[in-house]
Coordinates of C-alpha atoms and ligand atoms in Angstrom, one line a residue:
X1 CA 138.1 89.5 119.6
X2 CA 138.4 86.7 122.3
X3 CA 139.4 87.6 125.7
X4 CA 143.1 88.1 126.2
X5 CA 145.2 85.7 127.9
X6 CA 145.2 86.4 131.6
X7 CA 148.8 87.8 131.7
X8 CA 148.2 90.1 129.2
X9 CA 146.4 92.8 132.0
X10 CA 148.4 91.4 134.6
X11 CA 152.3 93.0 135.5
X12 CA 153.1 96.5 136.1
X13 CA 153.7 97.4 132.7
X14 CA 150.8 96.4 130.8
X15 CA 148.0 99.0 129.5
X16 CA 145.0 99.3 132.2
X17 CA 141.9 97.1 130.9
X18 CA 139.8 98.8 128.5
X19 CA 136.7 100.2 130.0
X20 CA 133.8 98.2 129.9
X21 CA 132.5 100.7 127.0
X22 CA 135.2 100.7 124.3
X23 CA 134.9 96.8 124.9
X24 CA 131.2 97.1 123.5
X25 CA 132.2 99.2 120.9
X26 CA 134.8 97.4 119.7
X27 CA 132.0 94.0 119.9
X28 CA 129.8 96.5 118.1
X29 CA 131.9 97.0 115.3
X30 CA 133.2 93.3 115.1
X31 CA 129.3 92.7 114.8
X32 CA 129.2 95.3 112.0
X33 CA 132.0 94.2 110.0
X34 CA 131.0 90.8 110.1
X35 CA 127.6 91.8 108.7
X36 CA 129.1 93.2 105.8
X37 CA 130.4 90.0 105.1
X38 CA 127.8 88.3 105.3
X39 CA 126.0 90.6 102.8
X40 CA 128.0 88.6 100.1
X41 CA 126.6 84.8 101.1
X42 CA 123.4 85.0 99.6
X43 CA 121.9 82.7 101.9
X44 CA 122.4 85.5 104.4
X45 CA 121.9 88.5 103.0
X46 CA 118.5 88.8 104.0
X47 CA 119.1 88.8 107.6
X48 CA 122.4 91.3 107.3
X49 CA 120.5 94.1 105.4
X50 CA 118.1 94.3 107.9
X51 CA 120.4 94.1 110.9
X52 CA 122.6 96.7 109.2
X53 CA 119.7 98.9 108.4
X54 CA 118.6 98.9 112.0
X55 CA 122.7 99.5 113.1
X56 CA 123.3 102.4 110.4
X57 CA 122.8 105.5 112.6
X58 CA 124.8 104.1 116.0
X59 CA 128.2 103.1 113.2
X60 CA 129.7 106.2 111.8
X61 CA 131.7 104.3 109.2
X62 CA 129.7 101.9 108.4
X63 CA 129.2 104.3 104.9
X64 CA 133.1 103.9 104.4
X65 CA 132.8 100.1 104.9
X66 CA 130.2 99.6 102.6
X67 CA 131.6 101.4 100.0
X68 CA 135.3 100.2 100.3
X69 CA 134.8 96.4 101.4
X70 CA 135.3 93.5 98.6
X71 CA 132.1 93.0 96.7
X72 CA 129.6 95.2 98.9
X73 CA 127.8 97.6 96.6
X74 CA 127.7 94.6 94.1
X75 CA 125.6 93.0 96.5
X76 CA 123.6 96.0 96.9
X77 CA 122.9 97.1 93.5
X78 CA 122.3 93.5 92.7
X79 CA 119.2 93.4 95.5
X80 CA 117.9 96.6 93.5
X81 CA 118.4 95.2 89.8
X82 CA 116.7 92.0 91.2
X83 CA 113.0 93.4 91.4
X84 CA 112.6 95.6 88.5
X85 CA 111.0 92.8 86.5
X86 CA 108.8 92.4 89.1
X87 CA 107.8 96.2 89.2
X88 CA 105.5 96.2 86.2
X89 CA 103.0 94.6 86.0
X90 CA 102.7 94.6 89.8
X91 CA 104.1 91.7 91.2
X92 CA 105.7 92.9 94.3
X93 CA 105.5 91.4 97.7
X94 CA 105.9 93.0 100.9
X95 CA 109.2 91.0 101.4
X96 CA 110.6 91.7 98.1
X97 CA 109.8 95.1 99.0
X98 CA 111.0 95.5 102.7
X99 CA 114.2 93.4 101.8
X100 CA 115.0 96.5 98.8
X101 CA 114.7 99.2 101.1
X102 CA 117.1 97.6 103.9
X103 CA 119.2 97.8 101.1
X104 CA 118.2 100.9 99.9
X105 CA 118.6 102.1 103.6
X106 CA 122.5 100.9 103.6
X107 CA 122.7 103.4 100.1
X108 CA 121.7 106.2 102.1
X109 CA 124.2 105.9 104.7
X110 CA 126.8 105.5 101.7
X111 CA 124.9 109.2 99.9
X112 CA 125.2 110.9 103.0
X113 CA 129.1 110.4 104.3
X114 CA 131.2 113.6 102.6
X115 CA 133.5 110.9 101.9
X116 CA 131.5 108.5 100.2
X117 CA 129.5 111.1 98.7
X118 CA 130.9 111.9 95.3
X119 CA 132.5 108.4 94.3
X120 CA 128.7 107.1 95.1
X121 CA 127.3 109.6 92.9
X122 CA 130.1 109.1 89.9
X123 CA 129.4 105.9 90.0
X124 CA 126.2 106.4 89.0
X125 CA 124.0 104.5 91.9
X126 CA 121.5 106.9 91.9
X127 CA 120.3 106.1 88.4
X128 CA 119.9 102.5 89.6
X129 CA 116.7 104.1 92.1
X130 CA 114.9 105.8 89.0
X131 CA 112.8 102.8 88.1
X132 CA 111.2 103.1 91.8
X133 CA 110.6 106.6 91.3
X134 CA 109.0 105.7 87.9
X135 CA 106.2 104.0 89.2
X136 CA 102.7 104.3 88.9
X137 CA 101.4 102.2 91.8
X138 CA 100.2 103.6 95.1
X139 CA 100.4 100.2 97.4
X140 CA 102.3 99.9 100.3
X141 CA 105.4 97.9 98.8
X142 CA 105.8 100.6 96.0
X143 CA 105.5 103.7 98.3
X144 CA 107.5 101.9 100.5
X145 CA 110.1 102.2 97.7
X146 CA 109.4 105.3 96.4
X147 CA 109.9 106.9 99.5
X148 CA 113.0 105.4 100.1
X149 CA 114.6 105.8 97.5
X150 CA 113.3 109.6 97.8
X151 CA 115.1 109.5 101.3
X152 CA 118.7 108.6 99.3
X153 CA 118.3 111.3 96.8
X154 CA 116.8 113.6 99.8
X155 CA 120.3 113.0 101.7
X156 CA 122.7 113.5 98.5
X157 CA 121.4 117.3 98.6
X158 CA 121.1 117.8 101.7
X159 CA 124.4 118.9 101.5
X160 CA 124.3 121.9 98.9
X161 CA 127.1 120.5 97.0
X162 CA 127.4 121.8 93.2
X163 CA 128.6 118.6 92.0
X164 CA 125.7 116.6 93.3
X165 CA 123.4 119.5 92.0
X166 CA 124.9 119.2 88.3
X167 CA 125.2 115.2 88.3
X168 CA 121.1 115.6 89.2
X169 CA 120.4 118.2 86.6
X170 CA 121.9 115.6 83.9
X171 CA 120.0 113.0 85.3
X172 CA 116.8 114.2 84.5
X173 CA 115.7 114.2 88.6
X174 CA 112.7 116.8 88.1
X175 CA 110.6 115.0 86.0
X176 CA 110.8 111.9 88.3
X177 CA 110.4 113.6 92.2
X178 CA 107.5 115.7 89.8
X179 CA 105.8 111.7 88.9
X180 CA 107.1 110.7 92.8
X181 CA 104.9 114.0 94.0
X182 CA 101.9 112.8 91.8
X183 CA 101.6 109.5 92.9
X184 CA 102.7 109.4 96.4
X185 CA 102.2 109.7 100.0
X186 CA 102.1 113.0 101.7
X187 CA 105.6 112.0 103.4
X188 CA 107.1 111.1 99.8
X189 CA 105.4 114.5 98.7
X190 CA 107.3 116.0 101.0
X191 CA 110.8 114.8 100.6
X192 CA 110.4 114.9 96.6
X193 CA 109.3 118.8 97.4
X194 CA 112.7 119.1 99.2
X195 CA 114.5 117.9 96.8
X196 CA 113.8 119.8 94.0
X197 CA 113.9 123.1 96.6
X198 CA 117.4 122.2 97.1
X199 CA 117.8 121.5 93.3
X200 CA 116.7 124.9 92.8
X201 CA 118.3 127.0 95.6
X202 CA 121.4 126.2 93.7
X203 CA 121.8 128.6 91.0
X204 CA 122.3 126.4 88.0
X205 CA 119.1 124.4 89.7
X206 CA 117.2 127.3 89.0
X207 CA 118.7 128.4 85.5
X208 CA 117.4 124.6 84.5
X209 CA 114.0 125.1 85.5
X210 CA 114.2 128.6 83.5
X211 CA 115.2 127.0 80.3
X212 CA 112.0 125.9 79.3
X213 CA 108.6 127.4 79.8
X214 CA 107.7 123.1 79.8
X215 CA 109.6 122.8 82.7
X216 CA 108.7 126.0 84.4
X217 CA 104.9 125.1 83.8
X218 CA 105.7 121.4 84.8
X219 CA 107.1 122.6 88.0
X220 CA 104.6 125.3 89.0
X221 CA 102.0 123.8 88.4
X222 CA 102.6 120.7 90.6
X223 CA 103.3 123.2 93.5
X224 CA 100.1 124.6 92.7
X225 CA 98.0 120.9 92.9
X226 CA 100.1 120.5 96.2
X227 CA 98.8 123.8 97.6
X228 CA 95.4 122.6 96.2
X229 CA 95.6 119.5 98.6
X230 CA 96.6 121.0 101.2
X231 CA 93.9 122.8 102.5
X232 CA 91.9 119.5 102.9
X233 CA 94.8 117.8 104.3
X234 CA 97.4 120.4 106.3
X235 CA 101.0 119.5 106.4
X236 CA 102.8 122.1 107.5
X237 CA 106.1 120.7 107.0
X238 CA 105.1 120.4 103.4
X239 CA 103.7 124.0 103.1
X240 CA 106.7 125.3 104.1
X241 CA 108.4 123.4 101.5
X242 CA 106.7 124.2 98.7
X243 CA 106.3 128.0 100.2
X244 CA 110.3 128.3 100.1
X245 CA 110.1 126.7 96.3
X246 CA 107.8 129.5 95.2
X247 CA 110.0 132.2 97.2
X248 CA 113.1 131.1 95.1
X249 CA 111.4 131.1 91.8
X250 CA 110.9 135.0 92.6
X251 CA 114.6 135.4 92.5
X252 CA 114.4 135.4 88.5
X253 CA 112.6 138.8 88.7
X254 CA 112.3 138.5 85.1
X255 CA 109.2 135.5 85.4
X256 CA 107.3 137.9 88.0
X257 CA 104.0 138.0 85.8
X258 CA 104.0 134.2 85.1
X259 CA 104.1 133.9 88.9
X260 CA 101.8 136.3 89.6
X261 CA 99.3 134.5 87.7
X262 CA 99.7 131.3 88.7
X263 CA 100.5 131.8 92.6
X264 CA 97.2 130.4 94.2
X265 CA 95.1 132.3 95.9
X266 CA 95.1 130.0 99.1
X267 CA 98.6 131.0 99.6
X268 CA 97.6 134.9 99.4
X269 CA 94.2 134.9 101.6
X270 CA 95.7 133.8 104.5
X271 CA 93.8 130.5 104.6
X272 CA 97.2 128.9 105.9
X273 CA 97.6 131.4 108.3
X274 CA 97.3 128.4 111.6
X275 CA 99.3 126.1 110.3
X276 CA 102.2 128.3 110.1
X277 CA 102.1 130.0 112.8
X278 CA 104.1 128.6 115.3
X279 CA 106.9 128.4 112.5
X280 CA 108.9 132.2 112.2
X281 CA 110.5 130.9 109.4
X282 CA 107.6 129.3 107.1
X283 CA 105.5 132.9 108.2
X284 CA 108.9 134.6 106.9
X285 CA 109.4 133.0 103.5
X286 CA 105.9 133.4 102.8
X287 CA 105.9 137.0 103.8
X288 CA 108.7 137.7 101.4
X289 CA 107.2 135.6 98.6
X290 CA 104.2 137.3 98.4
X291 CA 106.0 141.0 99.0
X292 CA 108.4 139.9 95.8
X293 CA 105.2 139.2 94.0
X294 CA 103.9 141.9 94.0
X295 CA 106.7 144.3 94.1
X296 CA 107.5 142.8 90.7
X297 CA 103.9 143.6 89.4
X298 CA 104.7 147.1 89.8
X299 CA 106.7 146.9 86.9
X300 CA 110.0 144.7 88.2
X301 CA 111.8 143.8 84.9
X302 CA 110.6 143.5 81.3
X303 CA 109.0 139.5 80.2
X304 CA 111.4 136.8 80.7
X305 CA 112.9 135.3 77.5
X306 CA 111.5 131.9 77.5
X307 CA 108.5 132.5 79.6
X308 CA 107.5 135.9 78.4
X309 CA 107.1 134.5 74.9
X310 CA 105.0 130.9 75.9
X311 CA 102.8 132.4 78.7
X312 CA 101.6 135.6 76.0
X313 CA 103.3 137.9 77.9
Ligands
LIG1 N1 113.7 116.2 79.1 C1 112.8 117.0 79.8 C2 113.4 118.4 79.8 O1 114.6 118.5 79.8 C3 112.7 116.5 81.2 C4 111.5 117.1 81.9 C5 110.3 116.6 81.8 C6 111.5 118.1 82.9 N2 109.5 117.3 82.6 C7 110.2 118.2 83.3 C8 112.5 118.9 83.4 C9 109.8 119.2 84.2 C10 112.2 119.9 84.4 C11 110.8 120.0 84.8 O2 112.7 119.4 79.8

């Protein structure tokens, strides 16, 4: 806004000036606004995803503007649409790639606002990030991707909402964070880990993974690679990840021997013993996973239904 006429803050009736700070905040959000304009003229979308990337933590509504001004997540979901020919073979440049993930960076502000939230995820914009979780390329301009796009997925669960937890389920998620954990960095390794935790702390999360000894096997046994690497390379941010992933699979006492036998026996030697032991909570939930282990080898329910019969149990 210009500056108001003089006689506006002059006369013993008008309001007192604003302070100094609500004048930069309002500039601030003028600034904002403007941006998200500007994310429709093509010639300057460039510049405006990456200012608005680097705003998106100071603007609390900047979720609500993106999702509810003219034309916005067009503009968005047309960045992401733009590259996939370029995806595979590999053709990707560092600027085609930077300039997606300012973009994807705006998406996760949208996934993580409770109001923004659900209409995002009905509308089906997460399904537009699969193809950059479906890649098989480990350069910087894809991991860059993938572990962006990891990051909006990461911050739709965050939340432990159901809906979001179904909407995933029927999206076919696992497989992909599975793929994302195979070819990725350890930092993409660990988001995709967390997602498919929070996937399965909810309850029909884990009834999905149970449905299929496939998916069961799928699943455990890319915990078990992780656990693998880790010994070579420590993250215990990781660990304690994919430690609270195997605790929850103990909840379904019935898949106790399947567990048993494929739990590895770095996690049960106490070869991770230093890495977690600043963290109470890691040293906790690994406590507890190997006391439900064996607890159910004593005899804790009969074979599970799906796994008892694949596993020759
Ligand atoms: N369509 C497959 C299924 O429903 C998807 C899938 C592949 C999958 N690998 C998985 C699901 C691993 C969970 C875990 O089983």
């Amino acid at each position: 806004m210009a500056n108001p006429p003089p006689y506006f803050s002059a006369g013993p009736y008008s309001a007192p000036a604003p302070a100094a700070k609500d004048q930069d905040a309002a500039k601030e959000d003028q600034d904002v606004a403007q941006l998200v304009l500007e994310l429709c003229v093509p010639e300057l979308r460039e510049k405006a995803l990456l200012l608005l990337s680097k705003k998106r933590e100071k603007c609390e509504d900047l979720a609500l503007l993106l999702w509810h001004s003219y034309g916005t997540m067009a503009a968005l979901l047309q960045e992401i649409v733009s590259i996939y020919r370029s995806l595979s073979p590999p053709k990707l440049s560092s600027e085609q790639s930077t300039r997606v993930c300012n973009a994807l960076a705006l998406l996760q502000c949208v996934a993580s606002h409770p109001d923004t939230r659900m209409p995002f995820v009905n509308a089906l914009v997460p399904l537009y990030l699969f193809p950059f979780l479906n890649t098989t390329y480990k350069t910087r301009e894809y991991e860059f991707l993938r572990l962006t796009s990891l990051g909006v997925i990461g911050a739709l669960v965050k939340f432990d909402d159901n809906e979001v937890v179904a909407f995933l389920l029927t999206s076919e998620i696992i497989p992909l964070c599975l793929r994302a954990i195979d070819m990725g960095s350890e930092l993409s390794k660990t988001v995709a880990t967390f997602i498919i935790q929070k996937i399965m702390l909810d309850d029909a999360g884990l009834a999905y993974i149970y449905a299929s000894s496939e998916r069961f096997c799928a699943v455990a046994s890319v915990l078990a690679q992780m656990v693998e690497e880790l010994v070579e390379q420590p993250s215990p941010r990781l660990l304690k990840h994919i430690i609270r992933c195997y605790l929850r699979l103990t909840d379904d006492g019935r898949a106790c021997n399947a567990l048993r036998n494929i739990l590895p026996t770095v996690l049960r030697d106490g070869t991770f013993n230093d890495l977690i032991e600043v963290d109470l909570t890691a040293r906790l939930w690994l406590h507890q996973l190997l006391h439900n282990i064996m607890m159910m080898s004593n005899g804790g329910g009969g074979p599970h239904p799906v796994l008892g019969r694949a596993m020759g149990m």
